[in-house]
Coordinates of C-alpha atoms in Angstrom, one line a residue:
X1 CA -3.2 -134.5 -93.3
X2 CA -1.6 -136.9 -96.0
X3 CA -3.8 -139.7 -93.6
X4 CA -6.7 -138.3 -93.7
X5 CA -6.5 -137.7 -97.9
X6 CA -7.7 -141.1 -98.7
X7 CA -11.0 -140.8 -96.4
X8 CA -11.3 -137.7 -97.9
X9 CA -11.0 -139.0 -100.9
X10 CA -13.4 -142.1 -100.4
X11 CA -15.9 -139.5 -99.4
X12 CA -15.9 -137.7 -101.6
X13 CA -16.2 -140.5 -103.9
X14 CA -19.3 -142.0 -102.6
X15 CA -20.6 -138.0 -102.7
X16 CA -20.1 -138.3 -106.7
X17 CA -21.5 -142.1 -106.3
X18 CA -24.8 -140.6 -104.8
X19 CA -25.2 -138.0 -106.8
X20 CA -25.1 -139.3 -110.1
X21 CA -27.5 -141.8 -108.9
X22 CA -29.8 -139.3 -107.6
X23 CA -29.5 -137.7 -111.2
X24 CA -30.3 -140.8 -113.1
X25 CA -33.4 -141.6 -111.0
X26 CA -35.1 -138.1 -111.5
X27 CA -34.0 -138.8 -115.8
X28 CA -35.8 -142.2 -115.4
X29 CA -38.4 -140.6 -113.4
X30 CA -38.5 -137.2 -115.9
X31 CA -38.8 -140.2 -119.1
X32 CA -41.6 -142.3 -117.8
X33 CA -43.7 -138.8 -116.9
X34 CA -42.6 -138.0 -120.8
X35 CA -42.0 -140.0 -123.0
X36 CA -41.9 -138.1 -125.7
X37 CA -38.8 -136.0 -124.1
X38 CA -36.0 -138.4 -126.0
X39 CA -37.4 -138.6 -129.3
X40 CA -35.2 -138.7 -132.1
X41 CA -37.0 -135.9 -133.7
X42 CA -36.5 -133.0 -137.1
X43 CA -36.1 -130.1 -135.8
X44 CA -39.2 -127.9 -135.1
X45 CA -38.1 -124.5 -135.3
X46 CA -40.7 -123.8 -138.3
X47 CA -43.1 -125.2 -135.8
X48 CA -41.8 -122.6 -133.4
X49 CA -41.7 -119.5 -135.7
X50 CA -45.4 -120.4 -137.4
X51 CA -46.6 -120.4 -133.7
X52 CA -46.0 -116.8 -132.7
X53 CA -47.2 -115.9 -136.2
X54 CA -50.1 -117.5 -135.6
X55 CA -52.6 -119.1 -137.9
X56 CA -51.7 -118.7 -141.9
X57 CA -53.1 -120.1 -145.7
X58 CA -53.7 -123.4 -146.9
X59 CA -52.2 -123.6 -150.4
X60 CA -55.9 -125.8 -151.1
X61 CA -58.2 -124.6 -150.2
X62 CA -57.3 -120.8 -148.0
X63 CA -58.9 -122.0 -145.2
X64 CA -57.5 -120.7 -142.2
X65 CA -54.9 -122.6 -140.2
X66 CA -52.2 -123.4 -137.4
X67 CA -49.5 -125.7 -138.7
X68 CA -51.2 -127.8 -141.4
X69 CA -54.4 -127.8 -143.0
X70 CA -56.8 -130.8 -141.4
X71 CA -59.3 -131.4 -144.8
X72 CA -56.6 -131.4 -147.0
X73 CA -53.7 -132.9 -145.5
X74 CA -51.2 -130.0 -146.6
X75 CA -48.7 -127.6 -144.4
X76 CA -50.4 -124.5 -144.3
X77 CA -48.1 -121.2 -146.4
X78 CA -46.0 -120.7 -143.3
X79 CA -45.0 -123.8 -142.7
X80 CA -42.8 -125.0 -146.0
X81 CA -43.1 -129.0 -147.0
X82 CA -39.2 -129.1 -147.1
X83 CA -39.1 -128.7 -143.4
X84 CA -41.5 -131.0 -142.7
X85 CA -40.0 -134.8 -142.0
X86 CA -41.4 -137.3 -144.4
X87 CA -41.2 -141.1 -142.8
X88 CA -41.1 -144.3 -144.4
X89 CA -42.7 -146.8 -142.8
X90 CA -42.0 -150.7 -143.0
X91 CA -45.7 -151.2 -143.7
X92 CA -49.1 -149.4 -145.3
X93 CA -51.5 -147.4 -142.7
X94 CA -55.5 -147.3 -143.2
X95 CA -57.7 -145.1 -141.0
X96 CA -61.0 -145.3 -141.0
X97 CA -62.3 -142.0 -139.6
X98 CA -65.6 -141.3 -137.5
X99 CA -67.1 -139.0 -140.0
X100 CA -68.3 -137.2 -136.3
X101 CA -64.9 -137.1 -135.5
X102 CA -64.2 -132.9 -135.7
X103 CA -61.4 -132.3 -137.9
X104 CA -59.4 -130.1 -135.7
X105 CA -58.6 -132.8 -132.7
X106 CA -57.1 -135.7 -135.1
X107 CA -54.5 -136.5 -134.7
X108 CA -54.5 -139.1 -137.6
X109 CA -53.6 -136.3 -140.1
X110 CA -50.4 -136.0 -138.8
X111 CA -49.7 -139.6 -139.5
X112 CA -50.8 -138.7 -143.6
X113 CA -48.7 -135.4 -143.4
X114 CA -45.4 -137.2 -142.3
X115 CA -46.1 -140.5 -143.9
X116 CA -48.5 -139.0 -147.4
X117 CA -46.9 -142.3 -149.4
X118 CA -48.1 -145.0 -146.6
X119 CA -51.5 -143.6 -145.4
X120 CA -54.8 -143.9 -146.4
X121 CA -57.7 -142.2 -144.9
X122 CA -61.0 -142.8 -145.5
X123 CA -64.2 -141.5 -143.6
X124 CA -66.7 -144.1 -143.1
X125 CA -68.5 -146.0 -144.3
X126 CA -66.5 -145.7 -147.4
X127 CA -64.0 -149.1 -145.5
X128 CA -61.4 -151.0 -148.4
X129 CA -62.1 -154.5 -149.0
X130 CA -60.0 -156.7 -146.9
X131 CA -61.8 -159.9 -147.3
X132 CA -59.6 -161.4 -149.6
X133 CA -56.5 -160.3 -147.9
X134 CA -57.4 -161.0 -144.0
X135 CA -54.5 -162.8 -144.1
X136 CA -51.9 -159.9 -144.4
X137 CA -54.2 -157.2 -142.9
X138 CA -54.8 -156.5 -139.6
X139 CA -56.8 -154.3 -136.8
X140 CA -55.3 -152.0 -134.1
X141 CA -58.0 -152.4 -131.3
X142 CA -58.5 -154.1 -128.2
X143 CA -60.5 -156.7 -127.4
X144 CA -60.5 -160.0 -125.6
X145 CA -59.6 -161.7 -128.8
X146 CA -56.8 -158.9 -129.5
X147 CA -53.4 -161.0 -129.7
X148 CA -50.1 -158.6 -129.5
X149 CA -47.6 -157.6 -132.1
X150 CA -45.1 -160.5 -131.0
X151 CA -48.1 -162.7 -132.0
X152 CA -49.4 -161.9 -135.4
X153 CA -47.1 -164.1 -137.7
X154 CA -48.5 -167.3 -136.0
X155 CA -51.8 -166.1 -136.5
X156 CA -52.0 -165.1 -140.0
X157 CA -49.3 -168.7 -140.8
X158 CA -52.8 -169.8 -139.0
X159 CA -54.8 -167.8 -141.4
X160 CA -52.8 -169.1 -144.3
X161 CA -52.9 -173.3 -143.0
X162 CA -56.9 -172.8 -142.8
X163 CA -57.6 -171.6 -146.0
X164 CA -55.9 -174.2 -148.1
X165 CA -57.0 -176.2 -145.5
X166 CA -60.5 -175.4 -146.9
X167 CA -59.0 -176.0 -150.4
X168 CA -58.1 -179.7 -149.9
X169 CA -59.7 -182.3 -151.8
X170 CA -62.4 -183.3 -149.2
X171 CA -62.7 -187.2 -150.4
X172 CA -58.0 -187.5 -149.4
X173 CA -57.8 -189.9 -146.6
X174 CA -57.4 -187.9 -143.6
X175 CA -54.3 -188.9 -142.5
X176 CA -53.5 -187.7 -146.4
X177 CA -55.0 -184.3 -145.6
X178 CA -53.4 -183.8 -142.3
X179 CA -49.8 -183.8 -143.4
X180 CA -51.1 -181.7 -146.2
X181 CA -52.0 -179.1 -143.8
X182 CA -49.2 -179.4 -141.3
X183 CA -46.3 -178.9 -144.7
X184 CA -48.9 -175.6 -146.0
X185 CA -48.0 -174.3 -142.0
X186 CA -44.2 -175.0 -143.0
X187 CA -44.7 -173.6 -146.4
X188 CA -46.5 -170.2 -144.9
X189 CA -43.1 -169.6 -143.0
X190 CA -41.1 -169.8 -145.9
X191 CA -43.6 -167.6 -147.9
X192 CA -43.7 -163.9 -147.6
X193 CA -46.6 -163.6 -144.3
X194 CA -45.5 -160.4 -143.6
X195 CA -48.4 -158.0 -142.1
X196 CA -48.2 -155.7 -145.1
X197 CA -51.4 -153.7 -143.6
X198 CA -52.7 -152.3 -140.8
X199 CA -56.0 -150.8 -140.1
X200 CA -56.6 -148.0 -137.1
X201 CA -60.6 -146.5 -136.4
X202 CA -59.8 -142.7 -135.6
X203 CA -62.9 -142.2 -132.5
X204 CA -63.8 -141.1 -129.9
X205 CA -63.9 -144.4 -128.0
X206 CA -67.5 -144.1 -127.2
X207 CA -67.9 -143.8 -131.2
X208 CA -65.5 -146.5 -131.9
X209 CA -67.7 -149.4 -131.7
X210 CA -70.4 -148.2 -134.8
X211 CA -67.1 -149.2 -136.9
X212 CA -65.2 -151.9 -135.1
X213 CA -68.5 -153.8 -135.9
X214 CA -68.7 -153.2 -139.1
X215 CA -68.8 -156.7 -141.3
X216 CA -65.5 -155.8 -143.4
X217 CA -63.5 -155.4 -140.2
X218 CA -64.8 -158.6 -138.1
X219 CA -62.8 -160.5 -140.3
X220 CA -59.2 -159.1 -139.3
X221 CA -57.1 -160.1 -137.0
X222 CA -56.8 -157.9 -133.6
X223 CA -53.9 -156.7 -132.2
X224 CA -53.8 -154.9 -129.0
X225 CA -50.7 -152.8 -127.6
X226 CA -51.5 -153.7 -123.9
X227 CA -48.3 -151.5 -121.8
X228 CA -48.2 -148.0 -124.1
X229 CA -50.5 -145.0 -122.0
X230 CA -51.2 -141.9 -123.4
X231 CA -49.9 -138.4 -123.3
X232 CA -52.8 -137.2 -124.7
X233 CA -53.8 -133.4 -123.7
X234 CA -57.7 -134.6 -124.8
X235 CA -57.8 -138.0 -122.6
X236 CA -61.6 -138.9 -122.2
X237 CA -63.0 -138.7 -119.2
X238 CA -63.6 -142.8 -117.9
X239 CA -60.9 -144.3 -120.5
X240 CA -58.1 -146.1 -118.7
X241 CA -54.7 -144.5 -119.9
X242 CA -53.9 -147.3 -122.1
X243 CA -56.5 -145.9 -124.4
X244 CA -54.3 -143.9 -126.8
X245 CA -54.4 -141.3 -129.6
X246 CA -54.6 -142.1 -133.6
X247 CA -51.0 -141.2 -134.0
X248 CA -49.9 -142.7 -130.2
X249 CA -51.4 -145.9 -131.9
X250 CA -49.5 -145.9 -135.1
X251 CA -46.5 -145.0 -133.6
X252 CA -46.1 -147.3 -131.0
X253 CA -47.3 -149.6 -133.1
X254 CA -44.4 -150.0 -135.9
X255 CA -42.0 -149.4 -132.9
X256 CA -43.5 -152.8 -131.3
X257 CA -43.6 -154.1 -135.3
X258 CA -39.8 -153.0 -136.0
X259 CA -38.5 -154.8 -132.7
X260 CA -41.3 -158.1 -132.3
X261 CA -41.5 -158.9 -136.3
X262 CA -38.9 -157.3 -138.1
X263 CA -36.4 -157.9 -135.3
X264 CA -34.7 -155.1 -135.6
X265 CA -32.8 -152.8 -133.4
X266 CA -34.9 -149.6 -132.6
X267 CA -33.5 -146.4 -133.0
X268 CA -35.3 -143.7 -133.4
X269 CA -36.5 -144.8 -137.0
X270 CA -40.6 -143.8 -136.5
X271 CA -39.9 -141.0 -133.9
X272 CA -40.8 -138.1 -136.5
X273 CA -44.0 -139.6 -137.3
X274 CA -44.8 -137.7 -133.7
X275 CA -43.0 -134.3 -135.1
X276 CA -46.4 -132.1 -134.8
X277 CA -47.6 -134.1 -131.8
X278 CA -44.7 -133.3 -129.8
X279 CA -44.7 -130.1 -130.1
X280 CA -48.3 -129.6 -129.5
X281 CA -47.8 -131.3 -126.9
X282 CA -45.5 -128.6 -125.0
X283 CA -47.4 -126.3 -126.6
X284 CA -50.1 -127.2 -123.9
X285 CA -47.5 -128.4 -121.4
X286 CA -46.3 -124.6 -121.3
X287 CA -49.6 -123.0 -121.2
X288 CA -50.6 -124.3 -118.3
X289 CA -47.5 -122.7 -116.7
X290 CA -49.1 -119.4 -114.8
X291 CA -48.3 -116.6 -116.6
X292 CA -47.3 -117.6 -119.7
X293 CA -50.1 -115.8 -121.9
X294 CA -47.3 -116.7 -125.2
X295 CA -47.8 -120.9 -125.5
X296 CA -51.5 -120.4 -125.2
X297 CA -52.5 -119.7 -129.0
X298 CA -52.8 -122.7 -129.7
X299 CA -53.5 -125.1 -132.7
X300 CA -57.4 -124.7 -133.3

């Protein structure tokens, strides 16, 4: 019997190893299907209670809403503001909302609720003036001229160089002017050329063209998030799964910005931007389960 024990132990170790591999594979698969499951979020108990109690009153306009007022950008009465996380961002965010975008369906409100000091929402045709700041502002929007997040600093430095070149005395000898331009690029690396503001368009994808083609946005550097896939429950028919909802685009941009531009390890600093989004996503996911009537009281 003692001779068989090592064999038994070896088989047991192999079985355990296979079991761990299967568990790890299942975990990886689930994470790929649901990237929202491993977020570092504040307690959502306040949202669970609010969902059970139903709509509540907005303390500003008196409207009946679920979780928050999408008109006033504040939590409703049964969602105390002190129970809502406040997220600190590394830069300012402007959101340009299409006038026909349904307020109750927009996820842009989440950003304003959760990072109120850093986020501003404008309704088109109201757009801030960016002309003199295009070296420190970028627009997140896909297109042939879009660059990746990691290349933002390079392109902003080129813009500063171009401005300096235009300001050079045209009577300077070309060799000296070239040297000045090179020196300008080197100097710009020592200056604060970090992106200071990022702009997002909030609308259905079929409506974005009107805002995107506005001349006030045409001079901005375009940035595209090419590797992210949406979890949005209102996925637009005929559009690729890389077309993100507004709050997803904001969140994923900041994660990439943190690692690729700030060169810091990401530890969930912006996960709470998905505080409402992840909860609503789970509600709708549960509502699709047969016989689950309670979670069908959604957020409209």
